[in-house]
Coordinates of C-alpha atoms and ligand atoms in Angstrom, one line a residue:
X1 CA 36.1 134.7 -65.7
X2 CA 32.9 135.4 -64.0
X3 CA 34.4 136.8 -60.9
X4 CA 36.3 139.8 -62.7
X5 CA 32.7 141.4 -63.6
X6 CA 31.5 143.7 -61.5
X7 CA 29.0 142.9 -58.7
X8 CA 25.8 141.9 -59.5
X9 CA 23.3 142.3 -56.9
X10 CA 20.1 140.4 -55.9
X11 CA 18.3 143.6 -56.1
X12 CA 18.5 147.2 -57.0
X13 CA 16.4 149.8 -57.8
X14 CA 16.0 151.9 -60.7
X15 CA 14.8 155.4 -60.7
X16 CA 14.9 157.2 -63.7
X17 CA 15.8 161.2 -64.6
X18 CA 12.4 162.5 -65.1
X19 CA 11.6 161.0 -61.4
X20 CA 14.9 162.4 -60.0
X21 CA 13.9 166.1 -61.8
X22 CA 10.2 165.5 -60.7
X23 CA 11.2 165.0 -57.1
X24 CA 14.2 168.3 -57.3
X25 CA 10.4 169.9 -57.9
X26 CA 8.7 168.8 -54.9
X27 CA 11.9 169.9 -53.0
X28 CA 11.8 173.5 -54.5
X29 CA 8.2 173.8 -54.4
X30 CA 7.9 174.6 -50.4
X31 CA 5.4 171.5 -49.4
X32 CA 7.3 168.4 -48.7
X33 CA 4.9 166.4 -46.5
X34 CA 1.5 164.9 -47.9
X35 CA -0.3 167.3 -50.6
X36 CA -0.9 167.3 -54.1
X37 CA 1.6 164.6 -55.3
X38 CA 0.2 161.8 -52.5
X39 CA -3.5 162.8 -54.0
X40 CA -2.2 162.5 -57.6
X41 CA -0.1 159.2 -56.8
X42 CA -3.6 157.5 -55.1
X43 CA -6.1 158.5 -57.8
X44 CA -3.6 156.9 -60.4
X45 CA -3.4 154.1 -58.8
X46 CA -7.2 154.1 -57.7
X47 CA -7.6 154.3 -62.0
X48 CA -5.1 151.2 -62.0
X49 CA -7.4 149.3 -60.1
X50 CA -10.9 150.1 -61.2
X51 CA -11.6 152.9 -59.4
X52 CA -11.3 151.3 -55.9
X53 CA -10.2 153.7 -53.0
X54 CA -6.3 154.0 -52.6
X55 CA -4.7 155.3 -49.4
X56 CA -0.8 155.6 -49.0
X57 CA 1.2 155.4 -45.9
X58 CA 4.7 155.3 -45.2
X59 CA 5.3 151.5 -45.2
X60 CA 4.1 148.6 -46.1
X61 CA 3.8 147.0 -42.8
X62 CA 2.1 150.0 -41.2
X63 CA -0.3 149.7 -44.1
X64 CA -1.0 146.0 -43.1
X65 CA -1.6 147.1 -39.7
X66 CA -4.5 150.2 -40.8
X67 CA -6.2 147.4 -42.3
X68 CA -6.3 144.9 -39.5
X69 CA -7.9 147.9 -37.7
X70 CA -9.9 149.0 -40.2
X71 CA -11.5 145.3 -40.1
X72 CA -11.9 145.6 -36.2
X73 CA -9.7 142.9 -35.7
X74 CA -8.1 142.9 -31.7
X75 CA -7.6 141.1 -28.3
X76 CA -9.4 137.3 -28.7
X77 CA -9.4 137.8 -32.8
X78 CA -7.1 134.4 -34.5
X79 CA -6.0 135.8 -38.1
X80 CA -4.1 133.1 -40.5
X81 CA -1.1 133.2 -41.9
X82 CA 1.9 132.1 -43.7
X83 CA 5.2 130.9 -41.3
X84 CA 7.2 132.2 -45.3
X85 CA 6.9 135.5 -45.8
X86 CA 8.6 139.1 -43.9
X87 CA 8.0 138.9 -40.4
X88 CA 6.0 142.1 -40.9
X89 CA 2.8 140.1 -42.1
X90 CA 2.7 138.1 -38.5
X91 CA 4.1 141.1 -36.6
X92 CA 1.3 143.5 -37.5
X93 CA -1.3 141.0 -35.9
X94 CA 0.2 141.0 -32.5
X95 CA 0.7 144.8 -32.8
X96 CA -3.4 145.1 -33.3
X97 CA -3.5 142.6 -29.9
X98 CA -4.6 139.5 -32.0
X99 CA -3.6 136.1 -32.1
X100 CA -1.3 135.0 -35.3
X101 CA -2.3 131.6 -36.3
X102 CA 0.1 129.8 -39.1
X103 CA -0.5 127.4 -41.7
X104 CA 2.0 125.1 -43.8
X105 CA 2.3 126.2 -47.2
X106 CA 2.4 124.0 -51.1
X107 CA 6.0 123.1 -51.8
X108 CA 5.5 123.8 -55.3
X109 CA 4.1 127.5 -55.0
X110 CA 5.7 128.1 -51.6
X111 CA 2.5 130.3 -50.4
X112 CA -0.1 129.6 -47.7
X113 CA -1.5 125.5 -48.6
X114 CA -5.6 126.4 -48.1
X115 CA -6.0 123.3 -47.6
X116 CA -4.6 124.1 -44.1
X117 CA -6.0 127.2 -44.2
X118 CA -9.6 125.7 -43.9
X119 CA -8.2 123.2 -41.3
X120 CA -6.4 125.8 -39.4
X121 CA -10.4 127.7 -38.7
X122 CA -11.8 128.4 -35.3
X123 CA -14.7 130.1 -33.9
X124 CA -12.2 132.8 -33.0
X125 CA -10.7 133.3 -37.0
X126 CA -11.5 136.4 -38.0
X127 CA -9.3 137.2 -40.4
X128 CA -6.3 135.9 -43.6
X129 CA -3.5 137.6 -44.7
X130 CA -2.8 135.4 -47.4
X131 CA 1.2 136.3 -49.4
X132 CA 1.7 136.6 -52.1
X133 CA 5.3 135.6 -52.1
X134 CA 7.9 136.3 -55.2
X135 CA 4.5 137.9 -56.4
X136 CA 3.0 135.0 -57.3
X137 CA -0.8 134.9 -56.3
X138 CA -2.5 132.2 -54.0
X139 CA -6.0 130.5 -55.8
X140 CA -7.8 134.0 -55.5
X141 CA -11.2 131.9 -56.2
X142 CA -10.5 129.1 -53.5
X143 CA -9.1 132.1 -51.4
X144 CA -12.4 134.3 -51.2
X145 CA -14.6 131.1 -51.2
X146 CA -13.0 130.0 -47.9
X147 CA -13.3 133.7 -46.5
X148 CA -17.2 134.3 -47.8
X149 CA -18.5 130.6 -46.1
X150 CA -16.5 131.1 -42.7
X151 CA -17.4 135.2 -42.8
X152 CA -13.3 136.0 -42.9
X153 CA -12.0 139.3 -43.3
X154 CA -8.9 139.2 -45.7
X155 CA -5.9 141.6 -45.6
X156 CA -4.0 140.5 -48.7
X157 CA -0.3 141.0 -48.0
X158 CA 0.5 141.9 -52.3
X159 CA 3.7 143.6 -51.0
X160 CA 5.4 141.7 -53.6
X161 CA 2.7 141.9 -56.4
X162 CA 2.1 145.0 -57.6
X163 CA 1.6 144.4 -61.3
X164 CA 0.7 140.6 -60.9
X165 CA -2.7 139.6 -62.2
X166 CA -5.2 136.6 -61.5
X167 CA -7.1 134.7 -64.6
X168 CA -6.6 138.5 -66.4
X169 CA -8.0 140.9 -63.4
X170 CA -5.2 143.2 -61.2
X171 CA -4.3 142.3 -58.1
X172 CA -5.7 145.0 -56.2
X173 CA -8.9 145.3 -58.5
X174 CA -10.8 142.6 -56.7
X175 CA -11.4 141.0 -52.9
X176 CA -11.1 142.9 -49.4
X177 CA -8.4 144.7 -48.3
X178 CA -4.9 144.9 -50.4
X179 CA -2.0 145.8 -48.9
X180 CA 1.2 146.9 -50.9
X181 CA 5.2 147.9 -49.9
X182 CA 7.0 150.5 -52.1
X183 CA 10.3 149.5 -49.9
X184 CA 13.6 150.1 -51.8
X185 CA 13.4 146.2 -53.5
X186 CA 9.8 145.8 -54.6
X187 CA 9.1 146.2 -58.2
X188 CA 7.9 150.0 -57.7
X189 CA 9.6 152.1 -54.8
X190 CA 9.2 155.3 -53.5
X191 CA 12.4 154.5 -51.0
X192 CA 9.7 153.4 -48.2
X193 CA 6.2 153.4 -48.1
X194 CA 3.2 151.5 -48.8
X195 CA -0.4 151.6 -50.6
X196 CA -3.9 150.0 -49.2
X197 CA -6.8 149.2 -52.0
X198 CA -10.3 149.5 -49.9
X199 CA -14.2 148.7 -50.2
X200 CA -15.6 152.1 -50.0
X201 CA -14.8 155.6 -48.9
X202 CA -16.2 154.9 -45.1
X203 CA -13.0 152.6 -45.3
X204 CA -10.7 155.3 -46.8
X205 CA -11.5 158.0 -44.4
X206 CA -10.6 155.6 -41.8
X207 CA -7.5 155.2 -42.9
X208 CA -6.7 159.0 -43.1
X209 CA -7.4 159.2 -39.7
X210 CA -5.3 155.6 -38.9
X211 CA -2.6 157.4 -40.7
X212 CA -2.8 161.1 -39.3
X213 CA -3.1 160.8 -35.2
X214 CA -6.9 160.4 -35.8
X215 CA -7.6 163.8 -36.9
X216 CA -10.6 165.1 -38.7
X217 CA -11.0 168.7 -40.0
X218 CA -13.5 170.7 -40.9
X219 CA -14.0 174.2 -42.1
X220 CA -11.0 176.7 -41.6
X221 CA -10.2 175.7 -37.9
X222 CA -12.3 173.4 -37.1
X223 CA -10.4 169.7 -35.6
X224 CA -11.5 166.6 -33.5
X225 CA -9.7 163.5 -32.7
X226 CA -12.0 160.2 -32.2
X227 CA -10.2 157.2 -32.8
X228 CA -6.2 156.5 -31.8
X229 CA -4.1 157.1 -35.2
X230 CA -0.3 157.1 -35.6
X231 CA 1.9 159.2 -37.9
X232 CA 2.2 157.3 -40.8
X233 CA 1.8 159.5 -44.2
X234 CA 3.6 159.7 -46.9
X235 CA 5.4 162.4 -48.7
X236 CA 5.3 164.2 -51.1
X237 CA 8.9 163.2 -51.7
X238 CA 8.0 159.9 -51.6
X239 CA 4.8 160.2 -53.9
X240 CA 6.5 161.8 -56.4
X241 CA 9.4 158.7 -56.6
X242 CA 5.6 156.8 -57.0
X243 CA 4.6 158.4 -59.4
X244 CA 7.7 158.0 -62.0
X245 CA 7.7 154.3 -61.0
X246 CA 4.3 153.6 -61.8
X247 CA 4.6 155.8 -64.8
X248 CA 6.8 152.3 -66.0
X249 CA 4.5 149.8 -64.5
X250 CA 4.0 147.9 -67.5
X251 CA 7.5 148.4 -68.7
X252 CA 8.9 146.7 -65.6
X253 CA 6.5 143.6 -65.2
X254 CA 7.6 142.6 -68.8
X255 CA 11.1 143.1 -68.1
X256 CA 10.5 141.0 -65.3
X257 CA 9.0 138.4 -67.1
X258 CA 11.4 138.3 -70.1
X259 CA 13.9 137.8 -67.1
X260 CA 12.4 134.4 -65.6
X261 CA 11.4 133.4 -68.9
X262 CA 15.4 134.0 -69.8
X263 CA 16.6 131.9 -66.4
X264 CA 13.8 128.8 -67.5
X265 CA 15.7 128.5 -71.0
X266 CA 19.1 128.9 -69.3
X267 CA 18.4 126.6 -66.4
X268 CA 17.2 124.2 -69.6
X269 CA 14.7 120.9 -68.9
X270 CA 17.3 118.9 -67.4
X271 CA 18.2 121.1 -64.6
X272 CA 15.9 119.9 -61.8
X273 CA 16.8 116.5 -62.1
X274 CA 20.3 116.6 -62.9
X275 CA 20.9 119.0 -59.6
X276 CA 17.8 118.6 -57.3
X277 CA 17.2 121.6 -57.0
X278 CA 13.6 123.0 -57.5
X279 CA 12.6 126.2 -60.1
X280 CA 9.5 128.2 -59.5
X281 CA 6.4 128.0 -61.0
X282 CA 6.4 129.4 -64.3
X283 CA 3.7 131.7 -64.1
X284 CA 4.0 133.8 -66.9
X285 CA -0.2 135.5 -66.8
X286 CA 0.1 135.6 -63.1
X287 CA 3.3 136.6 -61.2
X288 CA 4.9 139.8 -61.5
X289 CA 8.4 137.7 -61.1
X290 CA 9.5 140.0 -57.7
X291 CA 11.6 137.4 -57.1
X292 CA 13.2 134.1 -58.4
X293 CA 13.9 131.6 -56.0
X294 CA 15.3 128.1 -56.1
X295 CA 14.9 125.5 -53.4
X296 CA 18.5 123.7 -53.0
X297 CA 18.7 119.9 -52.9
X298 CA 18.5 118.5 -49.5
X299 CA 21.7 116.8 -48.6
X300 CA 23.2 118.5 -51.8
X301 CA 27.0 119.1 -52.7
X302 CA 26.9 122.2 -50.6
X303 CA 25.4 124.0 -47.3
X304 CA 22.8 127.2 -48.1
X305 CA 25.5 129.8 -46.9
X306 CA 28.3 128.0 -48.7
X307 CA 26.1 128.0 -52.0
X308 CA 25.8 131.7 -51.1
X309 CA 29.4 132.2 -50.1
X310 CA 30.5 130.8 -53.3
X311 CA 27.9 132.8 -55.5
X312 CA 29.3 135.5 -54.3
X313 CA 33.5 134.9 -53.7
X314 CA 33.7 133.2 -57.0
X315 CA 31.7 134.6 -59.6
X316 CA 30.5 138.1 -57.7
X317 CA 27.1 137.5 -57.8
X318 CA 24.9 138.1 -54.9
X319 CA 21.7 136.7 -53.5
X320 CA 19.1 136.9 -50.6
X321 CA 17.2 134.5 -48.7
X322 CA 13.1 134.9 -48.4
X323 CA 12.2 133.9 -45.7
X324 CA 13.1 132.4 -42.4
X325 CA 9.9 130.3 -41.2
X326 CA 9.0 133.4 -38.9
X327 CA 7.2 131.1 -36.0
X328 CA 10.8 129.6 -35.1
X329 CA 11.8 133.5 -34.1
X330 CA 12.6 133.8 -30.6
X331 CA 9.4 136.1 -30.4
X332 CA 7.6 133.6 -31.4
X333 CA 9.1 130.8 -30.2
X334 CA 7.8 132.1 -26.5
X335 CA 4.1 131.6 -27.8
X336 CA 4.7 128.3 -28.1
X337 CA 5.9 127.4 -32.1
X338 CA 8.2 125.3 -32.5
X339 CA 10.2 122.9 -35.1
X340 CA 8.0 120.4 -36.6
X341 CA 5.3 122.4 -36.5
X342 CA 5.3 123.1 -40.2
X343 CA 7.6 120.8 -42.2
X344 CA 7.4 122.0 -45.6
X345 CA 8.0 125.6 -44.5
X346 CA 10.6 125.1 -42.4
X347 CA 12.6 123.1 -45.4
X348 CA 12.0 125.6 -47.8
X349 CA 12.9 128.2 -44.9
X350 CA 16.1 126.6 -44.9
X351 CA 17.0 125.7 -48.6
X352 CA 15.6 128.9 -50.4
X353 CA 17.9 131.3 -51.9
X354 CA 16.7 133.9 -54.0
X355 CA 19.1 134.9 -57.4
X356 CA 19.0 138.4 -58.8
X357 CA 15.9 140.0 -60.0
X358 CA 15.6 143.8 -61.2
X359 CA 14.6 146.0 -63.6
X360 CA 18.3 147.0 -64.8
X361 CA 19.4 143.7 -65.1
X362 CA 20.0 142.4 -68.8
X363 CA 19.8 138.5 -70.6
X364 CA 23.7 138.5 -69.9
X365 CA 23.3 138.8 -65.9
X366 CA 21.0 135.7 -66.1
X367 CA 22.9 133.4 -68.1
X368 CA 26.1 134.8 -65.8
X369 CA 24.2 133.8 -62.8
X370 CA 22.9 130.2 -64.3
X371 CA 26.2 129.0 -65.3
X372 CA 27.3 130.1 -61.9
X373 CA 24.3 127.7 -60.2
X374 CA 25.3 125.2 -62.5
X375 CA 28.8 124.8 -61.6
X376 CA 28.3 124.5 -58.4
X377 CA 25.4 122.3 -58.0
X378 CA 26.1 119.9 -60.5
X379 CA 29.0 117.8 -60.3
Ligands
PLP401 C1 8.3 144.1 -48.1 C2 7.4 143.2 -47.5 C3 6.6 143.6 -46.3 C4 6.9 144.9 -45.5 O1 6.8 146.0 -46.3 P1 7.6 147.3 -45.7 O2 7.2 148.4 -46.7 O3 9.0 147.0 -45.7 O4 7.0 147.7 -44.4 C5 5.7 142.8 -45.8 N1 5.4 141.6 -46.4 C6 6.1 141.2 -47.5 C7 5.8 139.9 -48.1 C8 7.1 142.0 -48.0 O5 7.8 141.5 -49.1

């Protein structure tokens, strides 16, 4: 019986020998904070992405933040959203003193509908954060058409899609700004942290001094501080926990993939209809898979946290929930969202439960986890 097997969580990270030695290193090696593993770990991944600047920091929200600043985006400034993703994406734009502006998203890919993006424009927009959710991509080509004929700034929040790709090209190799998380779940980690692709190296000195209190140095002693910074480096610690993930990059998006491919063929053709619930997109080129998320039939056999509950009490498998619609948060509630305001988000805030999803898991955990689903959606 399912239930006697040992947990099997939504998420978990792996981290392999070499990077537990590599990091024992760093430790012995007297300098912990930013130095030569943070500069290794960003001209790697500047490589990975076509030789683009890469700046770390020590999340991926803070990272979001740098580049709303970076793009000069403040008080009076709207910047569009989606109401799905980590509240970090909407909290970083009233952090910088701008206005977030939502719009609904497509019920079949569950990311930001730029449909309603172009209706959602005002003299005042000066910016997107599109998501990227489960690390599938939005229409990148629609995307940067809408920014380049309305003059947008765009901070792409690809927390979840390191590794994911768009009609062959990286995501990260192309458009403005991209922002991405290395927090314990993603698909690399280095425990926290977070990576920013930018336009030139004007941009990338910026963001050391966003990151480092605003500091320049020059010479032996010389220092001046010109624009307000924050502390938010990373380590060396942390780079060098990069660095061994990224060495598997490759490894892990098509272990990923083989995974959703696995839960399609175990879900089979007749699941949607015989259950009501909805699959993802199969995405196979495009999505890095973070996540696999199905939306539960409305008025189904069985409440969200009871489908959860009994995932988890009856066959000891766990799961997560991505997102809450973020503008029906108190917080934001007091600016004056509320329910209605953006239907399809708000169902799929309320029906989405996300099934496990990591590199360590094997075809056995998926076809333990479908026949789970199965037996308690259909009837
Ligand atoms: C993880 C995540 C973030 C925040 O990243 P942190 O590194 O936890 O700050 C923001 N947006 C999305 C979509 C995420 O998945």
């Amino acid at each position: 019986m399912s239930a006697d097997l040992p947990f099997l969580p939504f998420s978990r990270p792996t981290i392999d020998e070499a990077t537990i030695t590599a990091v024992g290193e760093v430790l012995r090696s007297g300098w912990i904070t930013s130095g030569p593993k943070v500069a290794a770990f960003e001209a790697q991944m500047s490589e990975y992405f076509g030789g683009r600047p890469v700046r770390t920091f020590n999340s991926g929200t803070c990272t979001m933040e740098i580049a709303l600043r970076i793009a000069g985006i403040g008080p009076g400034d709207e910047v569009i959203t989606t109401p799905i993703s980590w509240v970090a994406t909407a909290n970083v734009i009233i952090e910088v003193g701008a206005t977030p502006v939502f719009a609904d998203i497509d019920p079949v890919t569950r990311n930001l509908d730029l449909d309603k993006v172009e209706a959602a424009i005002t003299p005042r927009t000066k910016a997107i954060i599109p998501v990227y959710l489960s690390g599938l991509p939005v229409d990148m080509d629609r995307l940067y058409a809408i920014a380049k004929k309305h003059n947008l700034r765009v901070v792409e929040d690809a927390a979840q899609a390191f590794g994911s790709e768009w009609k062959g090209q990286r995501i990260g190799a192309f458009g403005d700004f991209i922002s991405f998380s290395f927090q314990a779940n993603k698909n690399i980690t280095t425990g926290e942290g977070g990576a920013l692709v930018l336009n030139n190296l004007e941009e990338a000195r910026l963001a050391e001094k966003y990151r480092l209190q605003g500091v320049t140095r020059s010479g032996v002693d010389g220092i001046d501080v010109d624009v307000l910074g924050g502390k938010y480096n990373m380590s060396d610690i942390m780079a060098a926990i990069g660095l061994g993930q990224f060495a598997n990059i490759e490894k892990i998006t098509a272990h990923r993939r083989a995974l959703a491919r696995r839960y399609y063929e175990a879900f089979g053709p007749d699941f949607e209809a015989q259950s009501g619930a909805q699959l993802p997109l199969q995405a196979f080129d495009s999505s890095n898979y973070h996540l696999f998320q199905i939306i539960l039939p409305d008025n189904g056999p069985t409440t969200r946290a009871d489908f959860m509950n009994a995932l988890k009490d009856r066959f000891n498998v766990g799961t997560g929930y991505h997102y809450a619609p973020i503008h029906l948060f108190t917080m934001y509630r007091e600016r004056g969202f509320k329910e209605g305001m953006f239907p399809v988000a708000e169902k799929i805030g309320r029906l989405t439960v996300t099934l496990p999803m990591f590199y360590a898991m094997t075809s056995a955990d998926v076809d333990r986890t479908v026949a789970a689903v199965k037996a308690i959606l259909i009837k």
